[in-house]
Coordinates of C-alpha atoms in Angstrom, one line a residue:
Chain A
M99 CA -24.5 36.5 3.9
K100 CA -26.9 35.6 1.1
T101 CA -25.3 34.6 -2.1
Q102 CA -27.2 35.5 -5.3
V103 CA -26.5 33.0 -8.1
P104 CA -27.2 34.3 -11.6
V105 CA -29.1 31.1 -12.4
S106 CA -30.1 31.7 -16.0
H107 CA -26.6 32.8 -17.0
I108 CA -25.1 29.7 -15.3
A109 CA -27.7 27.5 -17.1
Q110 CA -26.5 29.0 -20.4
L111 CA -22.8 28.3 -19.5
A112 CA -23.7 24.7 -18.5
N113 CA -25.9 24.3 -21.6
I114 CA -28.8 23.1 -19.5
P115 CA -32.3 24.2 -20.7
I116 CA -34.4 25.4 -17.8
T117 CA -37.9 26.8 -17.3
K118 CA -38.7 30.0 -15.3
D119 CA -40.3 27.8 -12.6
E120 CA -37.1 25.7 -12.4
E121 CA -35.0 28.9 -12.2
L122 CA -36.8 29.9 -9.0
K123 CA -36.4 26.4 -7.5
L124 CA -32.7 26.3 -8.4
E125 CA -32.1 29.7 -6.9
A126 CA -33.5 28.4 -3.6
A127 CA -31.5 25.1 -3.8
F128 CA -28.3 27.0 -4.5
E129 CA -28.9 29.3 -1.5
E130 CA -29.3 26.2 0.7
T131 CA -26.2 24.6 -0.6
L132 CA -24.0 27.7 -0.5
A133 CA -25.1 28.4 3.1
V134 CA -23.5 25.1 4.1
V135 CA -20.4 25.7 1.9
E136 CA -19.9 29.2 3.4
K137 CA -19.0 27.6 6.7
L138 CA -15.7 26.7 5.2
Q139 CA -14.7 30.3 5.4
S140 CA -14.3 29.9 9.2
V141 CA -11.4 27.4 8.7
N142 CA -7.9 28.9 9.0
V143 CA -6.0 27.9 5.8
S144 CA -3.2 30.4 5.8
G145 CA -0.1 28.8 4.5
V146 CA -1.9 25.6 3.5
E147 CA -1.4 24.3 0.0
P148 CA -4.4 22.9 -1.9
T149 CA -4.7 19.1 -2.6
F150 CA -5.9 18.1 -6.0
Q151 CA -4.7 14.5 -6.1
V152 CA -4.7 12.6 -2.8
T153 CA -2.3 9.8 -3.6
G154 CA 0.4 12.2 -4.9
L155 CA 0.6 11.1 -8.5
E156 CA 2.0 13.6 -11.0
N157 CA 2.0 13.7 -14.7
V158 CA 1.1 10.1 -15.5
T159 CA 1.9 9.4 -19.2
R160 CA 1.8 6.4 -21.5
E161 CA 3.7 5.4 -24.6
D162 CA 2.2 7.1 -27.7
I163 CA 1.3 3.8 -29.4
I164 CA -2.0 2.5 -30.8
D165 CA -3.6 -0.2 -28.7
E166 CA -5.7 -2.1 -31.3
Q167 CA -7.6 -3.9 -28.6
R168 CA -9.3 -0.7 -27.7
M169 CA -10.2 0.3 -31.2
F170 CA -13.8 0.4 -32.4
T171 CA -14.9 -0.3 -35.9
Q172 CA -16.7 2.6 -37.5
E173 CA -19.9 0.7 -37.1
Q174 CA -19.3 0.1 -33.4
A175 CA -18.4 3.7 -32.8
L176 CA -21.6 4.9 -34.4
A177 CA -23.8 2.2 -32.7
N178 CA -25.2 4.5 -30.0
A179 CA -25.5 7.7 -32.1
R180 CA -28.9 9.3 -32.4
A181 CA -28.2 10.6 -35.9
Q182 CA -25.5 9.6 -38.4
H183 CA -24.8 10.5 -42.0
D184 CA -22.5 8.6 -44.4
G185 CA -20.7 6.9 -41.5
F186 CA -20.2 10.1 -39.5
F187 CA -21.9 11.6 -36.4
V188 CA -24.4 14.3 -37.1
V189 CA -23.7 17.2 -34.7
P190 CA -25.8 20.3 -33.9
Q191 CA -25.0 23.3 -36.0
V192 CA -23.0 25.9 -34.2
I193 CA -22.0 28.3 -37.0
S194 CA -24.6 30.1 -39.0
Q195 CA -24.8 29.5 -42.7
D196 CA -24.6 33.1 -43.9
Chain B
M202 CA -32.7 -21.8 -1.2
L203 CA -29.2 -21.4 -2.7
N204 CA -29.6 -17.6 -3.2
T205 CA -29.3 -17.1 0.6
L206 CA -25.8 -18.5 0.6
T207 CA -22.7 -16.3 0.8
L208 CA -20.2 -16.2 -2.1
A209 CA -17.7 -18.2 -0.1
Q210 CA -20.3 -20.9 0.5
V211 CA -21.5 -21.0 -3.1
L212 CA -17.9 -21.4 -4.4
A213 CA -17.2 -24.2 -1.9
K214 CA -20.4 -26.0 -2.7
L215 CA -19.9 -25.7 -6.5
K216 CA -16.3 -27.0 -6.1
N217 CA -17.5 -30.0 -4.1
K218 CA -20.3 -30.6 -6.5
E219 CA -22.8 -30.3 -3.7
I220 CA -24.8 -27.9 -5.9
S221 CA -24.9 -27.1 -9.6
Q222 CA -24.9 -23.8 -11.4
Q223 CA -28.3 -24.6 -12.8
E224 CA -29.7 -25.0 -9.3
L225 CA -28.1 -21.7 -8.2
L226 CA -29.4 -19.8 -11.2
A227 CA -32.9 -21.3 -10.7
D228 CA -33.1 -20.1 -7.1
L229 CA -31.8 -16.6 -8.1
E230 CA -34.5 -16.6 -10.8
K231 CA -37.1 -17.4 -8.1
S232 CA -35.9 -14.6 -5.9
S233 CA -36.2 -12.1 -8.7
V234 CA -40.0 -11.9 -8.2
Q235 CA -39.1 -9.4 -5.4
N236 CA -37.9 -7.0 -8.1
E237 CA -41.4 -5.9 -8.9
K238 CA -41.8 -4.5 -5.4
L239 CA -38.2 -3.5 -4.5
N240 CA -37.0 -2.1 -7.9
V241 CA -33.5 -3.4 -7.5
F242 CA -32.5 -4.4 -11.0
L243 CA -33.0 -2.1 -14.0
T244 CA -31.7 -4.6 -16.7
M245 CA -31.0 -8.3 -16.5
N246 CA -28.3 -10.1 -18.5
E247 CA -30.4 -12.3 -20.9
H248 CA -27.3 -14.5 -21.6
M249 CA -26.6 -15.3 -18.0
A250 CA -27.2 -19.0 -18.2
K251 CA -25.1 -19.4 -21.3
D252 CA -22.3 -17.2 -19.9
S253 CA -22.3 -19.1 -16.6
S254 CA -22.2 -22.7 -17.9
A255 CA -19.0 -21.9 -19.9
L256 CA -17.1 -20.8 -16.7
A257 CA -17.6 -23.8 -14.4
E258 CA -13.8 -24.4 -14.1
S259 CA -12.8 -20.8 -13.3
K260 CA -12.0 -19.1 -10.0
L261 CA -15.5 -17.5 -9.6
M262 CA -17.1 -20.6 -11.3
G263 CA -19.7 -18.7 -13.3
V264 CA -21.4 -17.2 -10.2
P265 CA -23.7 -14.3 -11.2
L266 CA -22.9 -10.9 -9.7
A267 CA -25.1 -7.8 -9.5
I268 CA -23.4 -4.7 -11.0
K269 CA -24.3 -1.1 -10.3
D270 CA -25.6 0.5 -13.5
N271 CA -22.8 3.1 -13.8
F272 CA -20.3 0.4 -14.9
C273 CA -20.1 0.0 -18.6
T274 CA -21.0 -3.6 -19.6
S275 CA -20.4 -4.7 -23.1
G276 CA -23.6 -5.4 -24.9
I277 CA -25.8 -4.8 -21.7
R278 CA -27.6 -1.5 -21.4
T279 CA -26.0 1.0 -19.0
T280 CA -27.9 4.0 -17.8
A281 CA -26.5 5.3 -14.6
S282 CA -30.2 5.5 -13.7
S283 CA -30.7 8.5 -16.0
T284 CA -33.0 8.6 -19.0
V285 CA -30.2 10.5 -20.8
L286 CA -28.7 7.1 -21.3
N287 CA -32.0 5.2 -21.7
T288 CA -30.8 3.3 -24.8
F289 CA -27.0 3.3 -24.3
I290 CA -25.5 -0.1 -24.9
P291 CA -21.7 0.1 -24.2
Q292 CA -19.3 -1.3 -26.8
Y293 CA -16.8 -2.2 -24.1
D294 CA -16.4 -3.3 -20.5
S295 CA -15.2 -1.3 -17.6
T296 CA -12.0 -2.7 -16.2
V297 CA -13.9 -3.9 -13.1
T298 CA -16.4 -6.0 -15.0
K299 CA -13.7 -7.2 -17.5
R300 CA -11.6 -8.5 -14.6
L301 CA -14.6 -10.1 -12.9
K302 CA -15.5 -11.8 -16.2
A303 CA -11.9 -13.0 -16.7
A304 CA -12.0 -14.5 -13.2
G305 CA -15.2 -16.4 -14.1
G306 CA -17.8 -14.1 -12.8
V307 CA -21.0 -13.5 -14.8
I308 CA -23.0 -10.4 -14.9
Q309 CA -26.5 -11.0 -13.5
G310 CA -27.9 -7.6 -14.1
K311 CA -27.5 -3.9 -13.6
T312 CA -28.7 -2.3 -10.3
N313 CA -30.6 0.9 -9.6
M314 CA -28.8 3.8 -8.2
D315 CA -29.2 7.6 -7.7
A316 CA -29.0 9.0 -11.2
W317 CA -25.3 9.6 -12.1
A318 CA -24.6 8.5 -8.5
H319 CA -25.8 11.9 -7.2
G320 CA -27.4 11.1 -3.9
S321 CA -27.7 8.8 -0.9
S322 CA -31.2 7.4 -1.2
T323 CA -31.7 6.1 -4.8
E324 CA -34.7 8.5 -4.9
T325 CA -33.0 10.6 -7.6
S326 CA -33.1 7.6 -10.0
Q327 CA -35.1 8.5 -13.1
Y328 CA -36.4 4.9 -13.0
G329 CA -38.0 5.1 -9.6
R330 CA -36.6 4.6 -6.1
T331 CA -35.5 1.2 -4.7
L332 CA -37.0 0.1 -1.4
N333 CA -35.1 -1.3 1.5
P334 CA -35.6 -5.1 1.6
R335 CA -35.3 -5.1 5.4
N336 CA -38.2 -2.7 5.8
P337 CA -39.9 -1.5 2.6
D338 CA -41.2 1.7 4.3
H339 CA -37.5 2.8 4.3
L340 CA -34.9 3.8 1.8
P341 CA -31.9 1.6 0.9
G342 CA -29.5 4.5 0.9
G343 CA -27.3 5.3 -2.0
S344 CA -26.0 5.9 -4.4
S345 CA -25.3 2.1 -4.7
G346 CA -28.7 1.4 -3.2
G347 CA -29.7 -1.2 -5.8
S348 CA -26.5 -3.2 -5.2
A349 CA -26.9 -3.2 -1.4
A350 CA -30.6 -4.1 -1.7
A351 CA -29.9 -6.9 -4.1
V352 CA -27.5 -8.5 -1.6
A353 CA -29.8 -7.8 1.4
A354 CA -32.8 -9.3 -0.3
D355 CA -30.7 -12.4 -1.4
M356 CA -31.5 -11.5 -5.0
A357 CA -27.8 -11.6 -5.6
I358 CA -24.9 -13.6 -4.1
A359 CA -22.7 -10.5 -4.2
A360 CA -22.6 -7.1 -5.9
I361 CA -20.3 -4.3 -7.1
G362 CA -20.9 -0.7 -6.2
S363 CA -19.0 2.5 -6.4
E364 CA -18.3 5.2 -3.8
T365 CA -17.5 8.9 -4.2
A366 CA -18.4 9.8 -0.6
G367 CA -20.4 7.1 1.2
S368 CA -22.1 5.5 -1.8
I369 CA -20.8 1.9 -0.9
R370 CA -20.7 2.2 2.9
Q371 CA -23.9 4.2 3.6
P372 CA -26.3 1.9 1.6
S373 CA -24.5 -1.1 3.2
A374 CA -25.2 0.4 6.6
W375 CA -28.8 1.0 5.8
C376 CA -29.4 -2.4 4.2
G377 CA -27.3 -4.4 6.7
T378 CA -24.6 -5.6 4.3
V379 CA -20.8 -5.4 4.1
G380 CA -19.5 -2.6 1.8
L381 CA -15.8 -2.1 1.1
K382 CA -14.5 1.2 -0.2
P383 CA -10.9 0.8 -1.4
T384 CA -8.1 3.4 -1.3
Y385 CA -8.6 5.8 -4.1
G386 CA -6.7 4.5 -7.1
R387 CA -6.6 0.9 -5.8
V388 CA -9.5 -0.2 -8.2
S389 CA -9.6 1.2 -11.7
R390 CA -12.2 3.8 -12.6
Y391 CA -12.0 3.0 -16.4
G392 CA -15.4 2.4 -17.8
V393 CA -17.2 3.7 -14.7
I394 CA -19.5 6.6 -15.7
A395 CA -17.5 9.4 -14.0
M396 CA -19.0 11.4 -11.1
A397 CA -16.2 13.0 -9.1
S398 CA -13.0 11.7 -10.6
S399 CA -10.7 12.7 -7.7
T400 CA -12.6 10.4 -5.3
D401 CA -14.6 7.8 -7.3
S402 CA -13.7 4.3 -6.0
P403 CA -15.4 1.1 -7.1
G404 CA -15.7 -1.7 -4.6
P405 CA -17.7 -4.8 -3.5
I406 CA -21.0 -5.0 -1.6
T407 CA -21.4 -8.4 0.0
K408 CA -23.0 -10.6 2.7
T409 CA -19.8 -11.1 4.7
V410 CA -16.3 -9.6 5.0
E411 CA -14.9 -12.8 3.6
D412 CA -17.0 -12.3 0.4
A413 CA -15.8 -8.7 0.1
A414 CA -12.1 -9.9 0.4
I415 CA -12.7 -12.5 -2.3
L416 CA -14.2 -10.0 -4.8
F417 CA -11.7 -7.3 -3.9
N418 CA -8.8 -9.7 -4.8
H419 CA -10.2 -9.9 -8.3
I420 CA -10.7 -6.1 -8.9
A421 CA -7.8 -4.5 -7.1
G422 CA -4.6 -3.6 -9.0
H423 CA -3.0 -1.2 -11.5
D424 CA -4.8 -0.5 -14.8
P425 CA -3.0 1.4 -17.5
Y426 CA -6.3 2.7 -18.8
D427 CA -6.8 4.8 -15.6
G428 CA -4.1 7.3 -15.1
T429 CA -4.9 7.7 -11.4
S430 CA -4.8 3.9 -10.7
S431 CA -1.9 3.0 -8.4
T432 CA 1.1 0.8 -9.1
S433 CA 1.5 0.0 -5.4
P434 CA 1.5 -3.7 -4.9
V435 CA -1.7 -5.6 -4.1
E436 CA -2.0 -8.4 -1.6
D437 CA -4.1 -11.5 -1.1
Y438 CA -6.8 -9.8 0.9
T439 CA -8.3 -13.1 2.1
A440 CA -5.1 -13.7 4.0
A441 CA -6.3 -11.1 6.5
L442 CA -9.3 -13.2 7.4
G443 CA -9.3 -14.9 10.8
Q444 CA -6.2 -13.1 12.0
P445 CA -5.8 -12.0 15.6
I446 CA -6.3 -8.3 16.4
K447 CA -4.5 -8.5 19.8
G448 CA -2.5 -5.4 20.5
L449 CA -4.0 -3.3 17.7
K450 CA -4.7 0.3 18.5
I451 CA -8.2 1.5 17.6
G452 CA -9.2 5.2 17.7
V453 CA -13.0 5.9 17.9
V454 CA -13.9 9.1 16.1
Y455 CA -16.9 11.4 15.5
M456 CA -18.9 10.4 18.6
D457 CA -19.5 14.0 19.8
I458 CA -21.4 15.4 16.8
P459 CA -24.9 16.7 17.4
G460 CA -27.7 14.4 16.4
L461 CA -25.9 11.2 17.2
A462 CA -27.5 10.8 20.7
D463 CA -30.2 8.4 19.5
V464 CA -27.8 5.8 18.2
K465 CA -24.7 6.5 20.2
S466 CA -25.9 4.4 23.1
L467 CA -26.6 1.5 20.8
F468 CA -23.2 1.8 19.1
E469 CA -20.8 2.3 21.9
P470 CA -21.4 -1.0 23.7
Q471 CA -20.4 -2.8 20.4
L472 CA -16.8 -1.6 20.8
K473 CA -16.3 -3.9 23.8
V474 CA -15.7 -6.9 21.6
F475 CA -12.4 -5.3 20.4
E476 CA -11.1 -5.1 23.9
E477 CA -12.2 -8.7 24.6
L478 CA -10.1 -9.7 21.6
G479 CA -7.1 -7.8 23.0
A480 CA -7.2 -4.6 21.1
H481 CA -6.8 -1.2 22.7
V482 CA -9.8 1.1 22.2
E483 CA -9.9 4.8 23.0
Y484 CA -11.7 7.9 21.9
A485 CA -9.7 10.1 19.5
Q486 CA -10.1 13.7 18.5
A487 CA -10.4 14.2 14.8
M488 CA -11.0 17.2 12.6
D489 CA -14.7 18.3 12.6
P490 CA -16.5 16.2 9.9
N491 CA -18.8 19.1 9.3
H492 CA -16.1 20.8 7.3
S493 CA -15.9 17.8 5.0
I494 CA -19.4 18.5 3.8
G495 CA -18.3 21.9 2.4
V496 CA -15.2 20.4 0.9
Y497 CA -17.0 17.5 -0.7
T498 CA -19.9 19.6 -1.9
V499 CA -17.6 22.1 -3.8
V500 CA -15.2 19.5 -5.2
Q501 CA -18.0 17.1 -6.2
R502 CA -20.1 19.7 -8.0
A503 CA -17.1 21.1 -9.8
E504 CA -16.0 17.7 -11.0
V505 CA -19.6 16.8 -12.0
S506 CA -20.0 19.9 -14.0
S507 CA -16.9 18.9 -16.0
N508 CA -17.6 15.2 -16.2
L509 CA -21.2 15.6 -17.3
G510 CA -20.2 18.0 -20.0
R511 CA -19.6 15.1 -22.3
F512 CA -23.3 14.2 -22.4
T513 CA -24.3 16.0 -25.5
G514 CA -26.5 13.4 -27.2
V515 CA -24.2 13.2 -30.2
R516 CA -22.1 10.0 -29.8
Y517 CA -24.5 8.3 -27.5
G518 CA -27.5 9.0 -25.3
D519 CA -30.1 11.8 -25.4
D520 CA -29.5 15.6 -25.2
R521 CA -29.1 17.6 -22.0
S522 CA -32.8 18.4 -21.6
H523 CA -33.2 14.9 -20.1
F524 CA -31.1 15.5 -17.0
G525 CA -33.1 15.2 -13.8
D526 CA -33.4 17.9 -11.1
E527 CA -30.5 16.7 -9.0
A528 CA -28.1 16.5 -11.9
K529 CA -29.1 20.0 -13.1
R530 CA -28.5 21.3 -9.6
R531 CA -25.1 19.8 -9.4
I532 CA -23.9 20.6 -12.9
M533 CA -24.9 24.2 -12.5
L534 CA -23.5 24.8 -9.0
G535 CA -20.2 23.3 -10.1
T536 CA -20.3 25.6 -13.1
Y537 CA -20.8 28.5 -10.7
T538 CA -18.1 27.6 -8.2
L539 CA -15.6 27.2 -11.0
S540 CA -16.5 30.4 -12.7
K541 CA -14.3 33.5 -12.8
G542 CA -14.2 35.3 -9.5
Y543 CA -15.6 32.4 -7.5
S544 CA -13.1 29.6 -8.1
D545 CA -10.6 30.9 -5.4
K546 CA -13.4 31.5 -2.9
Y547 CA -14.9 28.1 -3.3
Y548 CA -12.8 25.6 -5.2
L549 CA -9.3 26.6 -4.0
M550 CA -10.6 27.0 -0.4
A551 CA -12.2 23.6 -0.5
Q552 CA -8.9 22.0 -1.7
K553 CA -7.0 23.7 1.1
V554 CA -9.3 22.3 3.7
R555 CA -8.9 18.9 2.0
T556 CA -5.2 19.2 2.8
L557 CA -6.0 19.8 6.5
F558 CA -8.1 16.6 6.6
L559 CA -5.2 14.7 5.0
Q560 CA -2.8 16.1 7.6
D561 CA -5.2 15.3 10.4
F562 CA -5.5 11.7 9.3
T563 CA -1.7 11.4 9.0
E564 CA -1.4 12.5 12.6
L565 CA -4.2 10.1 13.8
F566 CA -2.6 7.1 12.1
K567 CA 0.6 7.8 13.9
K568 CA -1.3 6.9 17.1
Y569 CA -3.8 4.4 15.8
D570 CA -3.8 1.4 13.5
V571 CA -7.4 1.9 12.4
L572 CA -10.1 4.4 13.1
I573 CA -13.8 3.5 13.8
S574 CA -17.0 5.5 13.6
L575 CA -20.6 5.0 12.8
T576 CA -21.2 4.8 9.1
S577 CA -24.4 6.8 9.0
P578 CA -25.7 9.0 11.9
G579 CA -28.8 6.9 12.1
F580 CA -31.0 4.1 10.8
A581 CA -32.3 4.1 7.2
K582 CA -34.6 7.0 6.6
K583 CA -38.3 6.7 5.5
I584 CA -39.1 6.8 1.8
G585 CA -39.5 10.4 0.6
A586 CA -36.9 11.7 3.0
S587 CA -34.5 13.0 0.4
E588 CA -37.1 15.0 -1.4
G589 CA -37.1 18.7 -0.9
S590 CA -33.5 19.0 0.4
A591 CA -30.6 19.9 -1.9
M592 CA -28.2 18.7 0.8
F593 CA -29.8 15.4 2.0
G594 CA -26.9 13.1 1.0
E595 CA -24.1 15.3 2.2
L596 CA -25.6 15.4 5.7
E597 CA -26.3 11.7 5.8
D598 CA -22.8 10.9 4.6
M599 CA -21.0 13.3 7.0
L600 CA -19.2 10.5 8.9
V601 CA -17.7 8.9 5.8
E602 CA -16.9 12.1 3.8
P603 CA -13.6 12.9 5.6
S604 CA -12.2 9.5 4.6
S605 CA -13.6 9.9 1.1
I606 CA -12.1 13.3 0.3
T607 CA -8.8 12.1 1.5
G608 CA -8.9 8.8 -0.5
L609 CA -8.7 6.5 2.5
P610 CA -10.1 3.0 2.5
G611 CA -13.1 2.1 4.7
I612 CA -15.4 -0.9 5.3
N613 CA -18.9 -1.0 6.6
V614 CA -20.0 -3.9 8.8
P615 CA -23.5 -4.3 10.5
C616 CA -23.1 -3.6 14.2
Y617 CA -26.6 -3.5 15.6
H618 CA -30.0 -4.7 14.6
D619 CA -33.3 -3.3 15.8
P620 CA -35.8 -6.2 16.0
K621 CA -38.8 -3.8 15.9
T622 CA -38.0 -2.1 12.6
N623 CA -35.7 -4.9 11.2
L624 CA -33.1 -2.1 10.4
S625 CA -29.4 -2.1 11.1
L626 CA -26.7 0.3 12.1
G627 CA -23.3 0.2 10.4
M628 CA -19.8 0.5 11.7
N629 CA -17.2 2.3 9.5
I630 CA -13.7 1.0 9.9
M631 CA -11.0 3.2 8.3
A632 CA -7.3 2.4 7.6
P633 CA -4.3 4.3 6.2
M634 CA -4.0 4.4 2.4
W635 CA -3.2 1.0 0.8
H636 CA -3.8 -0.8 4.2
E637 CA -7.1 -2.5 3.2
S638 CA -5.9 -5.8 4.8
L639 CA -5.8 -4.1 8.2
M640 CA -9.4 -3.0 8.1
I641 CA -10.5 -6.3 6.6
K642 CA -8.9 -8.1 9.5
V643 CA -10.6 -5.9 12.1
A644 CA -14.0 -6.1 10.3
D645 CA -13.8 -9.9 10.0
A646 CA -12.9 -10.2 13.7
F647 CA -15.9 -8.1 14.6
E648 CA -18.3 -9.9 12.3
K649 CA -17.2 -13.4 13.6
H650 CA -17.4 -12.4 17.3
T651 CA -20.7 -10.6 17.3
Q652 CA -24.3 -11.5 16.4
W653 CA -25.1 -8.8 13.9
N654 CA -24.4 -10.5 10.5
P655 CA -27.5 -12.5 9.5
W656 CA -25.6 -14.7 7.1
R657 CA -23.0 -15.6 9.8
N658 CA -25.9 -16.4 12.1
A659 CA -27.5 -18.7 9.6
E660 CA -24.2 -20.5 9.2
K661 CA -24.0 -21.2 12.9
Q662 CA -27.5 -22.8 13.0

């Protein structure tokens, strides 16, 4: 069975800008990949529980204390930022002004 | 040339003052002329000589190590072979590099890889492919292709890679090196640019099994910075070297899959040495590795779509328009398989089949101490082979994917060499969780009693 993936919608959800040409190539690639994945449907999994964590760990927590060794100075934290303003990161605008 | 020595040899010679750090660094520097052709290193540590000389009295004695470019290295550019991170200079070290430094290791440079570790060829690197030093018409494999090539070309004494499904073992098989993939959670993932968090496992890529055990000793163990890192006790893994394998039960798996015919007849005779050493070898029936491709593909894409969501170009790196084709494919397919209406069909289904693989291995390890298969279904592929297929890596890694999705440890050792092409085949030795010592023992016995490791051969001469 052929699976039609809504490529441009998925691109929007994943926040990946793509061209029309890329959209066609991605459609073909997804078809190839999903054809392999579809073979899983032939495996009998009735009564089988899913495994999300292979070594069986559950709810690993740590003490809620500050580890100063891991703290950055403001300067260090901003060192790799493309754009900064008054010691803060500049982020893309997501809410319109009016 | 000191760069052709193994890590164990270098450490012994430095200790006995037979060689100096300066001589070692000078020979490594000479070997780096190969980089122009092979494209192994993306960034070199400019402070290597200074870093090294301060560490002469430590355990690793200031020996330079090649590090895959997805490990954050404080003050040294880290790109994961993607131009998204072209100018990223981490402010901190991954736990693995921090531990190696604490033991007296020095970062030599950062090695090329498939971008974000997505692939099995290094051809998806946005800084160009790496060539296989054994035969430059061929690929080194991947994603840790640069690390394996650095060791194979004697441009590094030893290296660190990471594996999600084959990315340490497969390039080791293709380049003729040793590659150790630990149990999931045995080595911390902290500071490793995340790919698939439920299977990512850092590990050594080295010239010999002994070298792998030495490095593994320094990086294994619990790390509070990685919630999935295990508190189960670590051992001295070098204690497994040179131990008898008499009476050990070895199951040989995945020999009946189609497409193996060409190399099966080269591989099977290599198993004889285990019997000569007193082990019991028999063929074992394991769950069809074909199903692991589907499981891995779904789980990996899903986790990639989440992990690569953090690359927004705000705190570091460039924006999302810089992702290469492979990363785009994987992020978007993961987004799709996790989306409403499809997550049960794909994601939940895959995780259920993953359970079946775990159950299958549990049963197999009741009968056998270790399991052995080929690492890759063939020799290193020609350059360009990965282009045009969205599933290249998954098919090449089919024989190591079952143990990856179940978190088992595995080690690759060279087990055949074709003198015509100069390429090798790799043997994959798998053990139950937390039993790395067992596979190290078997791998070491194989390496020492066969002719396939070039560095062991050089030692004999």
